[in-house]
Coordinates of C-alpha atoms in Angstrom, one line a residue:
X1302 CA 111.9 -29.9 96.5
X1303 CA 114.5 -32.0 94.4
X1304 CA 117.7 -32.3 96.6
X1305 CA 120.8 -32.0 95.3
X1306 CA 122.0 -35.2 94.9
X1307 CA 119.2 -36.0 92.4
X1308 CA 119.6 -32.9 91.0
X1309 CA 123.1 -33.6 90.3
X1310 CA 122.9 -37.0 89.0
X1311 CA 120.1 -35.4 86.5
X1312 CA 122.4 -33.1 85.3
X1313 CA 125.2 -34.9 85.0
X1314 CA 122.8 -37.5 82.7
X1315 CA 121.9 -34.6 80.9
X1316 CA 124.5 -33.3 79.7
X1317 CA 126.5 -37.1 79.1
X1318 CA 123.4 -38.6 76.9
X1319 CA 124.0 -42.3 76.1
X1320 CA 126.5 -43.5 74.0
X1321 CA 125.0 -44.8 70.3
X1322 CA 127.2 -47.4 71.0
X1323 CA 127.5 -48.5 74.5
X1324 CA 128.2 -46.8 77.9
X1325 CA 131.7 -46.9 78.6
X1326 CA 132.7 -50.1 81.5
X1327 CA 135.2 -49.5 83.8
X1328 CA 138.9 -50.6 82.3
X1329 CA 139.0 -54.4 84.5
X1330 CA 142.7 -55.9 85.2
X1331 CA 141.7 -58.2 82.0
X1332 CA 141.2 -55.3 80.2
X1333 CA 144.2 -54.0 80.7
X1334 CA 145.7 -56.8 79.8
X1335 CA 144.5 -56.8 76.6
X1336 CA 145.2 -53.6 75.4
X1337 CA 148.5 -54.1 76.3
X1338 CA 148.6 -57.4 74.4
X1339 CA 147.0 -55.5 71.4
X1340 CA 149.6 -52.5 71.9
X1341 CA 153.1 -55.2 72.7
X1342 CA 151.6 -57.2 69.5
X1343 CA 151.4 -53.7 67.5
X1344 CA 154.9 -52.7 68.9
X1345 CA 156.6 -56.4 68.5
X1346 CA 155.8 -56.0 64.1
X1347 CA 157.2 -52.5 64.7
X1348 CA 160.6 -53.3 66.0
X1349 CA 161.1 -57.1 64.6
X1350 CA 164.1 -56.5 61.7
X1351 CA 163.3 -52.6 62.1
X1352 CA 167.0 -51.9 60.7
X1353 CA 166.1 -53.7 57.5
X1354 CA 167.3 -52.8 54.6
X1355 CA 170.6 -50.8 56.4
X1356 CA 169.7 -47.8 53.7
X1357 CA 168.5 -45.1 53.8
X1358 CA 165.0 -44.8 52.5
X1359 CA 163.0 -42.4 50.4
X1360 CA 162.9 -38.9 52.3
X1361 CA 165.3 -40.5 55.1
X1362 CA 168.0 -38.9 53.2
X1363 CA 167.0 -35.6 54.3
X1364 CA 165.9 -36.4 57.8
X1365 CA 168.2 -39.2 58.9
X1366 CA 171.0 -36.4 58.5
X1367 CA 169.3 -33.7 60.0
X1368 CA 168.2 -35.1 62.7
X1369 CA 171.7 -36.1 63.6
X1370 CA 172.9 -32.5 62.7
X1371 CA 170.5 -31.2 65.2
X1372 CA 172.5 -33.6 67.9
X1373 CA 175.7 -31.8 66.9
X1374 CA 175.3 -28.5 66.0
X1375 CA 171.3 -28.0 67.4
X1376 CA 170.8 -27.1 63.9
X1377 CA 170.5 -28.3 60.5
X1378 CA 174.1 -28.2 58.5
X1379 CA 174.6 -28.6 54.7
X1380 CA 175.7 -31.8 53.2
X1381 CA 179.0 -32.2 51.2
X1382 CA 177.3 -32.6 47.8
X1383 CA 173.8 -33.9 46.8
X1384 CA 172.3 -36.4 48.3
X1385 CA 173.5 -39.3 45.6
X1386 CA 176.9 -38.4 46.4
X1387 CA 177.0 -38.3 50.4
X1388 CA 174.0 -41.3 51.0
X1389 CA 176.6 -44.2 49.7
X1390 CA 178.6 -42.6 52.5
X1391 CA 176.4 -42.5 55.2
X1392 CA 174.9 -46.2 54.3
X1393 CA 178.7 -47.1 55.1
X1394 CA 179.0 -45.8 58.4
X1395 CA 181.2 -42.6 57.1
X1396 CA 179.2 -40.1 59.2
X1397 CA 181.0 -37.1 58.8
X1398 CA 179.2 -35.9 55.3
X1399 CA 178.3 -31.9 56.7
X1400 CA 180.2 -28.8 56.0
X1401 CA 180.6 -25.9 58.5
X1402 CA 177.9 -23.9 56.7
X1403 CA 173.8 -24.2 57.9
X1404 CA 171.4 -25.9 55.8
X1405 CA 168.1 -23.9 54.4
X1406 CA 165.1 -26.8 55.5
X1407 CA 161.6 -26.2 54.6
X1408 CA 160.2 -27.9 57.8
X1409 CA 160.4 -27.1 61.6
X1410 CA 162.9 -28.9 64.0
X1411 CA 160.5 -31.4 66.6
X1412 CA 160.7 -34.2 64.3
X1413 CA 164.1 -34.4 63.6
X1414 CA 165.1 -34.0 67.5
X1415 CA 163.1 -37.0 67.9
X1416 CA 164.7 -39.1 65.0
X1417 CA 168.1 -37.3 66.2
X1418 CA 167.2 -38.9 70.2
X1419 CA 167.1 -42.4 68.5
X1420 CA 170.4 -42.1 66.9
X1421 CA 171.7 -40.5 69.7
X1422 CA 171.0 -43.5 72.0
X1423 CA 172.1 -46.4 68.9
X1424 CA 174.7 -44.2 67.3
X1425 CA 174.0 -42.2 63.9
X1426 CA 175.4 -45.0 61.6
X1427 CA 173.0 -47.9 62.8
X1428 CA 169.4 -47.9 60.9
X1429 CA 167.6 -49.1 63.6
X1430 CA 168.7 -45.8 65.5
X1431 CA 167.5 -44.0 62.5
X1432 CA 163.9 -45.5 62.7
X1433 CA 163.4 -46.2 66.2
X1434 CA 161.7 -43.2 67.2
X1435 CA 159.3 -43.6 64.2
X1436 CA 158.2 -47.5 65.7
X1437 CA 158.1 -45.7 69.4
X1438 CA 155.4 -43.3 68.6
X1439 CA 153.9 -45.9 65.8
X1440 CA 153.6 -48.2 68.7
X1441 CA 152.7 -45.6 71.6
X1442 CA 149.9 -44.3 69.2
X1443 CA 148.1 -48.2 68.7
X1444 CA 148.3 -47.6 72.8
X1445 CA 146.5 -43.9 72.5
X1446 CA 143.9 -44.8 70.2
X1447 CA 142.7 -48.0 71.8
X1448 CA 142.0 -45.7 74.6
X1449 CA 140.4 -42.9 72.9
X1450 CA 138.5 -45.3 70.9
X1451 CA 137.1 -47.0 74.3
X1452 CA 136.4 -43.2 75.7
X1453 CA 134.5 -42.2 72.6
X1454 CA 132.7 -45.5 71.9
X1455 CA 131.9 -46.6 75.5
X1456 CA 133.4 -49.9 74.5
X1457 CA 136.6 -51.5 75.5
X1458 CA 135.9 -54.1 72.5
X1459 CA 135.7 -51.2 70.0
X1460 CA 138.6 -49.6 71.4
X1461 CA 140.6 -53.0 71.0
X1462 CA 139.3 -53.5 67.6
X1463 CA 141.0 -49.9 67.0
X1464 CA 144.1 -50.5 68.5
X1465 CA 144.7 -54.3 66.4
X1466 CA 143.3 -52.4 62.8
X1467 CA 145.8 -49.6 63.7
X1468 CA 148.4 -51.9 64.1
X1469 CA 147.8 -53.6 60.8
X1470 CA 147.2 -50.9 58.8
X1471 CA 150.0 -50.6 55.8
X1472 CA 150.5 -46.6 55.6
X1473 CA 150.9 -46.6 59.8
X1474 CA 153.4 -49.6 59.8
X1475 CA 155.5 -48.6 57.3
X1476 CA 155.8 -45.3 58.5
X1477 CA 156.5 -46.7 62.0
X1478 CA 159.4 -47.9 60.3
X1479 CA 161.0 -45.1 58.4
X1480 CA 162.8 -42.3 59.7
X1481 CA 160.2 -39.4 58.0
X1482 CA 158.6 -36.6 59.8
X1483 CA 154.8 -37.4 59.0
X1484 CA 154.1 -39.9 61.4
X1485 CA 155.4 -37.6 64.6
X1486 CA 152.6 -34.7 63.0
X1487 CA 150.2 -38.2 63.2
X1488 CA 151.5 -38.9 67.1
X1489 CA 151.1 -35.4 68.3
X1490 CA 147.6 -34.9 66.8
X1491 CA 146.3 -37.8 68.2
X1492 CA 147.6 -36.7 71.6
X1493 CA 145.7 -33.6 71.5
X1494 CA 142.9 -35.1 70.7
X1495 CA 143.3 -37.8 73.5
X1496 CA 143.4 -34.7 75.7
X1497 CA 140.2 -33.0 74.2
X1498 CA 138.5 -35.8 74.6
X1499 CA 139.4 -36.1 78.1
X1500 CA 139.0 -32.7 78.9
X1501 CA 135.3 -32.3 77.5
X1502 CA 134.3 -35.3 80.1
X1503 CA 135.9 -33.4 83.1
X1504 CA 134.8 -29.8 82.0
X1505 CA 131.0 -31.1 81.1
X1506 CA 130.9 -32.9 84.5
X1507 CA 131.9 -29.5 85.9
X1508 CA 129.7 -27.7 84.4
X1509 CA 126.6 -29.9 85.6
X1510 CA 127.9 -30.5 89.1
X1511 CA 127.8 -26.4 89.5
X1512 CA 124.7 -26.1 87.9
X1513 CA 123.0 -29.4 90.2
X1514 CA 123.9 -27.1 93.0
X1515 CA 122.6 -23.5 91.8
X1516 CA 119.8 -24.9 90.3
X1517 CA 116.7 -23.1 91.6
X1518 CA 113.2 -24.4 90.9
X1519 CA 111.7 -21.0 90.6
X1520 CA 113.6 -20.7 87.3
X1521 CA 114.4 -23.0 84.3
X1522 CA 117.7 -21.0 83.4
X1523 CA 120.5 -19.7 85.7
X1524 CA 120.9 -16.0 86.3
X1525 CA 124.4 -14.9 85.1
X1526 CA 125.4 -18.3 83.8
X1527 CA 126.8 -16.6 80.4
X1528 CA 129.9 -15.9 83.3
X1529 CA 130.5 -19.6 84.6
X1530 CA 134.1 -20.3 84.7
X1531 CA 134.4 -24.1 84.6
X1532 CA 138.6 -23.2 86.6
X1533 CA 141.3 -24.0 84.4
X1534 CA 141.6 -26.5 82.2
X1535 CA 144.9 -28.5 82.8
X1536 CA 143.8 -31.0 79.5
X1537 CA 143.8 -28.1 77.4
X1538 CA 146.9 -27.3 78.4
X1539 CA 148.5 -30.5 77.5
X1540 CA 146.6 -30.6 74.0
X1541 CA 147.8 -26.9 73.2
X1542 CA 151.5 -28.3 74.2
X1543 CA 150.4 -31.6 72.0
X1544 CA 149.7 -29.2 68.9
X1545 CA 152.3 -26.7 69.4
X1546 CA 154.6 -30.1 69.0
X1547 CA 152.4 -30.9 65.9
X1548 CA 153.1 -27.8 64.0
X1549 CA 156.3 -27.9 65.3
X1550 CA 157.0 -30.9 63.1
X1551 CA 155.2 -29.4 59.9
X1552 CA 153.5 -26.9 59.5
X1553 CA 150.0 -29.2 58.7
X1554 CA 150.2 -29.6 62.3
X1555 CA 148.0 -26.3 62.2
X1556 CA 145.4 -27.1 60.6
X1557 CA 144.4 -29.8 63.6
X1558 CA 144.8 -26.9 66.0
X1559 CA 141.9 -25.0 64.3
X1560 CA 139.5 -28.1 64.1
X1561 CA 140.2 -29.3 67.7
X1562 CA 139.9 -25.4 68.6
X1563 CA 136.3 -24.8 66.8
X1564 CA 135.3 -28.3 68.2
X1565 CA 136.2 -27.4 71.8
X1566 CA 133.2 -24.4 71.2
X1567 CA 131.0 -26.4 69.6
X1568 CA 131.6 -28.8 72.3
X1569 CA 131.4 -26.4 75.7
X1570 CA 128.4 -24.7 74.0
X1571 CA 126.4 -28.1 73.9
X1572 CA 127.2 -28.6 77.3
X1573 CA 125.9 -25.1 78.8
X1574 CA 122.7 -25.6 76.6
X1575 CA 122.1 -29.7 78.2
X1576 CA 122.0 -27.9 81.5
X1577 CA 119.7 -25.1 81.1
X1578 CA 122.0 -22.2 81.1
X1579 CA 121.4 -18.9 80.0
X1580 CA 122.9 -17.3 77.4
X1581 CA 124.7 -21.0 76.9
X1582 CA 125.7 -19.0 73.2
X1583 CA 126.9 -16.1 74.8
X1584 CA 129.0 -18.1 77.2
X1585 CA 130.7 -20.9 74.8
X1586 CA 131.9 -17.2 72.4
X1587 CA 133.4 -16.0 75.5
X1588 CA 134.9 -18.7 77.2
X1589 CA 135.6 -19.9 73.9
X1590 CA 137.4 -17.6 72.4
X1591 CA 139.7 -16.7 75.9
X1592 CA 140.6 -20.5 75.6
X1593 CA 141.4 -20.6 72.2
X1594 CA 143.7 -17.3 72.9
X1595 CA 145.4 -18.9 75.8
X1596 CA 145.9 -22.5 73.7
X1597 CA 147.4 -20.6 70.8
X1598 CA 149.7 -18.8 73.1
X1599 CA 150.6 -22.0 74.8
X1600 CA 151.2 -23.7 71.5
X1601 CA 153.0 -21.1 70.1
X1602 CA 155.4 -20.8 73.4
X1603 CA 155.9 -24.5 72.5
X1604 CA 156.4 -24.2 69.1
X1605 CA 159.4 -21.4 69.7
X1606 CA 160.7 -23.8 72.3
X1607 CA 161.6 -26.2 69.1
X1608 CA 163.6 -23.7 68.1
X1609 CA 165.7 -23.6 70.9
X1610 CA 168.9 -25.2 68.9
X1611 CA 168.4 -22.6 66.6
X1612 CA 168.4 -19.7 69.3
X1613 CA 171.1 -20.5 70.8
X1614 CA 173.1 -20.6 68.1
X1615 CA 175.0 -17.8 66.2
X1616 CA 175.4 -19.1 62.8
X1617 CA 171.9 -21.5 62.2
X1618 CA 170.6 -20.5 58.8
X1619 CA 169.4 -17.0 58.4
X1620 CA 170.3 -16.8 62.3
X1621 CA 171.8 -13.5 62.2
X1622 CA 169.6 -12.3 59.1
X1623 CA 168.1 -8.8 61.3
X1624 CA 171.7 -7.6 62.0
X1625 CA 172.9 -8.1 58.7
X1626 CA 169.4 -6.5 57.4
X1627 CA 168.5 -3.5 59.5
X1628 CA 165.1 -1.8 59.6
X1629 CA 163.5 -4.6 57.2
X1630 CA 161.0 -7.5 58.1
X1631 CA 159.1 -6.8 61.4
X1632 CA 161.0 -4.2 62.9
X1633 CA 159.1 -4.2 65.7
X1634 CA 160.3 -7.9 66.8
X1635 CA 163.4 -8.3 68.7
X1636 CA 166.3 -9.5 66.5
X1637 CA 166.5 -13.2 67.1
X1638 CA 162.2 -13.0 66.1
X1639 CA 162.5 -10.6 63.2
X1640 CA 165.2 -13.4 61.9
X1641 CA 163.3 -16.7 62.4
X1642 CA 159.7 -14.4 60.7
X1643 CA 162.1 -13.7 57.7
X1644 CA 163.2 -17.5 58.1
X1645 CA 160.0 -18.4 58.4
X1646 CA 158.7 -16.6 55.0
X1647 CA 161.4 -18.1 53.0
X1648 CA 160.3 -21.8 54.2
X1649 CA 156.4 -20.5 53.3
X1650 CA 157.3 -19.4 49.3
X1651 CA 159.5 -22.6 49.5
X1652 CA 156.1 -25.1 50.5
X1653 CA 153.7 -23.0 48.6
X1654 CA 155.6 -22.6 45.5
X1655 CA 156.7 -26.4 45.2
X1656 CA 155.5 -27.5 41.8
X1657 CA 158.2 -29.9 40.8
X1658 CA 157.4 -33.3 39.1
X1659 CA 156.8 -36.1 40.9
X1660 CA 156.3 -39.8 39.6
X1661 CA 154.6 -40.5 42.8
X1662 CA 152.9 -36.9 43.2
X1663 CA 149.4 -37.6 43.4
X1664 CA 146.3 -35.1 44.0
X1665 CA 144.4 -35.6 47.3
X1666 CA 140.9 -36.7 45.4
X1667 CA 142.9 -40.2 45.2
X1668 CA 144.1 -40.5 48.8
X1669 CA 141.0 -41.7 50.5
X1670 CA 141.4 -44.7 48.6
X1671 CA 144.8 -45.0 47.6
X1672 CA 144.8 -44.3 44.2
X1673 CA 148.7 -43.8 44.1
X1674 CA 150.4 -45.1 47.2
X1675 CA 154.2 -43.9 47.4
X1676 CA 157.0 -46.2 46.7
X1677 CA 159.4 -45.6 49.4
X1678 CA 162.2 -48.2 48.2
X1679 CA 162.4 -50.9 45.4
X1680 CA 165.3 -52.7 44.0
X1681 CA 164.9 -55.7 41.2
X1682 CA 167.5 -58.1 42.3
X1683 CA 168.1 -61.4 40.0
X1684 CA 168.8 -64.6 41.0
X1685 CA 171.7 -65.1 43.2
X1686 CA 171.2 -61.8 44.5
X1687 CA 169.8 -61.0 47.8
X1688 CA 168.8 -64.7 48.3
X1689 CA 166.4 -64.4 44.9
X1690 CA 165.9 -67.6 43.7
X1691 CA 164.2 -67.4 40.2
X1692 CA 165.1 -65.1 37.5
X1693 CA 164.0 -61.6 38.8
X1694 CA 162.5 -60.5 42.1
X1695 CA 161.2 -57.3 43.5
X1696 CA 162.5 -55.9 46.7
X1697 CA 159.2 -53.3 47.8
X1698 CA 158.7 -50.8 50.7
X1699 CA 155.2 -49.4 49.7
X1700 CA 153.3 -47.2 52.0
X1701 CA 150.3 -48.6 50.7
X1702 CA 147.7 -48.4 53.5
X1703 CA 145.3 -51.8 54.5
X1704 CA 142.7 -51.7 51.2
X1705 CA 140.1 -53.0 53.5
X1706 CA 140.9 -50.5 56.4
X1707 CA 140.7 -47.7 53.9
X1708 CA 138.2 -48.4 51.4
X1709 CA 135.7 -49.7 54.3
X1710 CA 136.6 -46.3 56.0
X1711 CA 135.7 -44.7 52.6
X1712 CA 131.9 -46.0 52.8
X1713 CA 132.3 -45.3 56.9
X1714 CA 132.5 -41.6 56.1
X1715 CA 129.2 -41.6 54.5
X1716 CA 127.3 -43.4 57.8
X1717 CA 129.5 -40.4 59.8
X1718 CA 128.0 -37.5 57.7
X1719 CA 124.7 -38.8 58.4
X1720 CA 125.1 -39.8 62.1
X1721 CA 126.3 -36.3 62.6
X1722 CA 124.0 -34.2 60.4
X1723 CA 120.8 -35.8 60.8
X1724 CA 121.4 -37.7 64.6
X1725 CA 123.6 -34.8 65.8
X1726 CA 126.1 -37.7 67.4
X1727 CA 129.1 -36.0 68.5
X1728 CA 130.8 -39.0 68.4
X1729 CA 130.9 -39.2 64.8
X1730 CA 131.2 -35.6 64.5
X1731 CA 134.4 -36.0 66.2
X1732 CA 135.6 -38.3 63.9
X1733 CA 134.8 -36.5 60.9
X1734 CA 137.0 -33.6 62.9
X1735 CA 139.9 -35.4 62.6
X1736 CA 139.3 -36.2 58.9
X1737 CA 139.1 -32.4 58.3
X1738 CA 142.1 -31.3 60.1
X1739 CA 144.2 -33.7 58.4
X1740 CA 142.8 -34.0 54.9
X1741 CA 140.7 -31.6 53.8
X1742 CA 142.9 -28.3 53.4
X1743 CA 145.1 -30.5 50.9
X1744 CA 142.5 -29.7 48.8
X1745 CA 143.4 -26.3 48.3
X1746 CA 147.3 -27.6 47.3
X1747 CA 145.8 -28.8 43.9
X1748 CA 149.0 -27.3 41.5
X1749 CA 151.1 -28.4 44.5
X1750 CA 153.6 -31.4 44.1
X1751 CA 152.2 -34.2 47.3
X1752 CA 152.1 -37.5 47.8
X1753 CA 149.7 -40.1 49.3
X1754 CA 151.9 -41.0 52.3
X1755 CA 150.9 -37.2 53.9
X1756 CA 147.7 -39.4 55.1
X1757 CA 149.1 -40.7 57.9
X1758 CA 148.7 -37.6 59.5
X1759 CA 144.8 -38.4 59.6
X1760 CA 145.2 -42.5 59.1
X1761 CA 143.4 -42.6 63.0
X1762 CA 140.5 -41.2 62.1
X1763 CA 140.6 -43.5 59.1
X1764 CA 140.4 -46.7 61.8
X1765 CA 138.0 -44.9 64.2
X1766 CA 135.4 -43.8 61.0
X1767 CA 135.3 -47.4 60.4
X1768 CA 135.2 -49.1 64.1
X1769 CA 132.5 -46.5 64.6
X1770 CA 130.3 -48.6 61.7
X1771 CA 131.6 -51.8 63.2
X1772 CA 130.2 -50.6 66.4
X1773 CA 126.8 -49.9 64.7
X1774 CA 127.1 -53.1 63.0
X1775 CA 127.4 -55.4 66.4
X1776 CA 124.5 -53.5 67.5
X1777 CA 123.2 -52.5 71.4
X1778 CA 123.2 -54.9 74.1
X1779 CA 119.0 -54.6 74.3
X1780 CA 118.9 -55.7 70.7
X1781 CA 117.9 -59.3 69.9
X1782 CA 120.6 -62.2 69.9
X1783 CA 120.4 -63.0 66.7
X1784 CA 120.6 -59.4 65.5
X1785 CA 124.1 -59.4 67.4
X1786 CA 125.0 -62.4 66.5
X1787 CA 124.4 -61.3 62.9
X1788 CA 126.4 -58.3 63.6
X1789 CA 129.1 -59.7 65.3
X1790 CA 129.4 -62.3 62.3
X1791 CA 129.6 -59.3 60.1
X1792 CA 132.0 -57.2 62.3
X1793 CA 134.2 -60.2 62.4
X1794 CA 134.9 -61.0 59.3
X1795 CA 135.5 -57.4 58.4
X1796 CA 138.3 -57.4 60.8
X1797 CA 139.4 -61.0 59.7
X1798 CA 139.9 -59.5 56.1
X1799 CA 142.1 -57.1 57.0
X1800 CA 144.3 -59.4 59.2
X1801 CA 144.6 -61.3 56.0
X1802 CA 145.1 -58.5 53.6
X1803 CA 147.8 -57.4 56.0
X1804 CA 149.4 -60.5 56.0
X1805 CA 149.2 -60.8 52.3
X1806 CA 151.0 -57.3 51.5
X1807 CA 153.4 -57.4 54.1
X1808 CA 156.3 -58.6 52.1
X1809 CA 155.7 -54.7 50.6
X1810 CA 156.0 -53.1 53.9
X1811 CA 158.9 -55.1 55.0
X1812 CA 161.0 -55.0 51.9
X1813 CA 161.1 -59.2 52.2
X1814 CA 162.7 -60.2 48.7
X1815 CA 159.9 -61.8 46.4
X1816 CA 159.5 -62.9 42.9
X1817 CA 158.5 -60.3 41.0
X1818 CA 155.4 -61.9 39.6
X1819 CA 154.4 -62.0 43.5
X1820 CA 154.7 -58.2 43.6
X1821 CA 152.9 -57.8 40.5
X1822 CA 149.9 -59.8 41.7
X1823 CA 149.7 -57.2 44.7
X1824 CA 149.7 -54.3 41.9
X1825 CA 146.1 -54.4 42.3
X1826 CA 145.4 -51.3 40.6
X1827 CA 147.6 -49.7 37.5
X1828 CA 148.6 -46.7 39.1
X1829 CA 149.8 -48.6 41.9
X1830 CA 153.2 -49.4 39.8

């Protein structure tokens, strides 16, 4: 008779197959310090001159402001005038620029209390207050994905290699250093799925421990296993607060919930089918479905909790809209509800219904490989201005993202579709999650004005599609020396490129002043102008 020890390990083998990669090694004292030297590296380009220009920038008009409205008042407040007349203003230090009256904004309050917290420790008029919750999560998120990398690849190299292509890729560094919303909907996604990640380990080690000790010879399948409760899982928890934070920064935030919530099935259904249960179906619907329900209610809890400001306030925008409108909107709803629904609806027809023209509008078929980056700042200064020193220079901030990050990651996607259709590697499947959550329901926008810079909601599972190929590249430690030394030539110089290209566009990211035949010789493509 098997005892249970070997029973156990068995299981646990089963339902943890070998990585296509590598296993993953145990995180040494060395490699710690690496991926802190990888993450202070990331952070150190992040900070260094991180109040330069002292402007505002592109859609930091709308968020600088708010985000210190939501320090005073806990709510958004309307400006006195457009935003041409009050921003010369504000660039001057003259902070008071609000009326008495509330503001109608089209996206929910988390990232704007986090831009608000930076300019409530540096003071609203300093720019490096305005941005320094932007280069915080940039540079926490280099830290999150070197980890999840190493946890999904089994490979602490892999998950470095993330962490340094992360922190060189254009569209995350520039939007580590501007005071937008986008990159906080990046932060929180990625935390949630840190935490799935995590969690699917732990429940899937559960799951075979229980079944390594009810396993019964006689039988091949577990009587009643459709019921197995795997206790509660506290990782879920923390990725349902992680996307309730998402959503509660824009509403694209959603869309990750869904994915990460039809992955988590798929996922516990593999697991109960590696161990032999019965009904493994039955049980991942069930379970499934009473997870999902207690995520979504978590999230939503969280997402409410965002509005807290705004609930506790008597005159935030439509605040009082039930009183004033009795026995319309979801009368069912206490008042302070039925408001923020009706709120709610008006910021829907707002984002659905936004058809505006845009110079750098540009349709989501382009974004994987940055047919129209957006131009978040440019001046032409001539000589003697602004330290230019020949006739006419250009003065850039371009979230243009790394070309060889994103058009290797392009080709990547293609090995991932395979991998996942044909090998059934979760791995990549997981990958390709991430993609979907934060790219393909842009898709259905296609009369809608957006821009290219929305992809730094999904620019992490850009880098991890392509370390996944790099990983394939450098091959499996039983594979002949010169094969991996082959690979690792390859894999090398694939990195080394985009340190250079990096390098080599940075004066576009950084808004360094440059001659303007040097900017047009990073134009590489027309519509990049």
């Amino acid at each position: 008779m098997t005892s249970p020890a070997v029973a156990t390990r068995a299981a646990v083998r089963e339902v943890q197959p070998p990585s296509p990669i590598q296993p993953r090694p145990r995180l040494t004292r060395r490699g710690w310090f690496a991926v802190l030297a990888v993450t202070a590296f990331g952070g150190f380009i992040r900070f260094w001159h991180l109040g330069r220009p002292g402007t505002l920038v592109f859609d930091e008009t709308y968020y600088v402001k708010q985000g210190w409205s939501m320090i005073r008042a806990g709510y958004e407040l309307a400006w006195q005038g457009k935003g041409e007349e009050v921003d010369p203003r504000w660039n001057r230090g003259d902070i008071d620029v609000f009326t008495s009256n509330p503001d109608f904004v089209v996206h929910p309050p988390v990232g704007k209390w986090m831009i608000g917290l930076g300019e409530w420790i540096f003071g609203p008029t300093s720019s490096f207050g305005w941005r320094f919750a932007s280069a915080l999560v940039g540079t926490l998120s280099i830290l999150m994905i070197i980890l999840i990398a190493r946890r999904l690849f089994g490979s602490t190299l892999l998950g470095l290699t993330a962490g340094l292509l992360l922190s060189i890729d254009g569209e995350h560094f520039v939007h580590s250093r501007t005071g937008l919303l986008d990159i906080f909907v990046m932060f929180w996604a990625l935390a949630a799925f840190g935490c799935v990640l995590i969690d699917r380990d732990a429940g899937r080690r559960r799951l075979a421990l229980r079944a390594a000790a009810e396993f019964s010879e006689r039988e091949q399948t577990i009587t009643d296993s459709w019921r197995w409760w795997t206790g509660v899982r506290w990782w879920r928890i923390a990725a349902a607060v992680c996307l309730g934070l998402c959503a509660g920064t824009k509403w694209s935030g959603l869309y990750f919930a869904v994915v990460f919530g039809l992955m988590i099935i798929f996922w516990d259904a593999g697991a109960r089918r590696a161990v032999g249960l019965r009904l493994w179906w039955l049980g991942a619907l069930i379970w499934g479905a009473l997870s999902g329900i207690a995520m979504g209610l978590i999230a939503g809890l969280t997402y409410l909790a965002a509005w807290t400001g705004w609930f506790l306030s008597s005159d935030g925008y439509d605040r009082n809209w039930a009183a004033e409108n009795p026995g319309q909107g979801i009368t069912w709803l206490p008042s302070a509800l039925r408001s923020l629904a009706h709120y709610h609806q008006q910021m829907y027809e707002f984002n659905i219904d936004l058809a505006a023209f845009h110079p750098y509008m540009a349709n989501p078929w382009s974004w994987i490989v940055m047919g129209r980056p957006t131009a978040f700042y440019y001046e032409g200064p001539k000589e003697g201005q602004k330290g230019c020193t020949v006739d006419l220079c250009s003065q850039a901030i371009t979230a243009l993202g790394n070309p060889v990050i994103w058009w290797g990651a392009t080709l990547a996607i293609v090995v991932l579709l395979f991998r996942w259709a044909l090998r059934r590697d979760w791995r990549a499947g997981a990958v390709l999650a991430g993609l979907v959550g934060g790219y393909l329901p842009w898709f259905q926008y296609q009369q809608r004005t957006i821009f290219n810079f929305y992809t730094i909601a999904f620019t992490p599972w850009v880098v991890l599609a392509l370390v996944y190929v790099l990983g394939l590249i450098l091959g499996r430690t039983h594979d002949s020396s010169r094969r991996r030394r082959t690979g690792a030539w390859i894999a090398g110089s694939i990195v080394i490129l985009a340190v250079l290209s990096f390098w080599f566009f940075l004066p576009l990211y950084t808004a360094q002043v440059i001659p303007q035949s040097s900017w047009s010789d990073r134009m590489w493509l027309p519509s990049w102008i």
